[in-house]
Amino acid sequence: FHIFFLSGLFFFRSIFADELAKSKIPLYNDDIILETRLRERFFGDLNGGPDTRYRDVWNIDLKDADHTEFHVESANSVLHRTTKLVLELDEILERQQSAQSKGSAKTEDSCWKCILVAHGDVLQILQTGFLRHPDASRHRNLEHLETASIRELILHE
């Protein structure tokens, strides 16, 4: 089964829902859940301005992932809220899966798959957690996440 968790993006949600309706992805209880912890990173004074200014924030992120220069949400704050969400989802889905599969062997088809839909900046910051980086400072050093692309997140040992 698949469960989709979306940030609160109205435009993107409508496009995504349309594409999802055309797909053959089986959903658990038709679950598409809006999750505010996947919201776009707040860029403070730079919100609504040109995207080219984001690089100014990312350059400071490299030196200090806790900075709030320009009144932005810190990269580590984004990392905290998104990893907390993933840990909660893991716990909830593990309980549900265990309850449903009592006595049966766990197979690839019986495993839950969560698809997180959010802005690339948020997802790249989250990926630093899966890679076990000590903080989110290097999120822009990861491979760029193109619009509407899928990247599997695997927790590294």
Phi, psi and omega in degrees: 000156178235144171231131180259132175244123185244147168290177185275033183278110184297309183300312182294321179301317183293319177294315182298314181299321178296313179295320180296321179298329180278343184278173179247029180281121179287129179254147174278119180052031183054035187283113165233113190247129175279129185229113185293338180289352174264007183300159179299147175299135179281122182260021170052235183298341183270351178301136180083353179268189181291142179300336181299337180286341180302326180301327177300319179291314183298325177296322177287325177307320181302325182271329185205101182287355177260001185293154176231030177307142184065013182067030179280159170287131183293152178299321179292330175294318177297316178300316181297311184292325182281323178289326176299317177300312182298318179297319177296316179298317180301316180294313181297312184290327177296317177298314181295318181295319179297318180295323182282332187250029179305123177084350179255154180288144178282123179239168178302321181290333182273351182283145176283146174232123178256134177245117181263126182244118181200181176293151181302322181300315179297315183290325177291324175296315177301321181299329178298327176293317179295330178276359180061035172293149183294336176202185185268010187299332185260019184301329180278354175277348179284161177304133181302136178264107182290155178303135177062025176263163181243132177227125178283132179257120180238129180289122180276142179285000000 
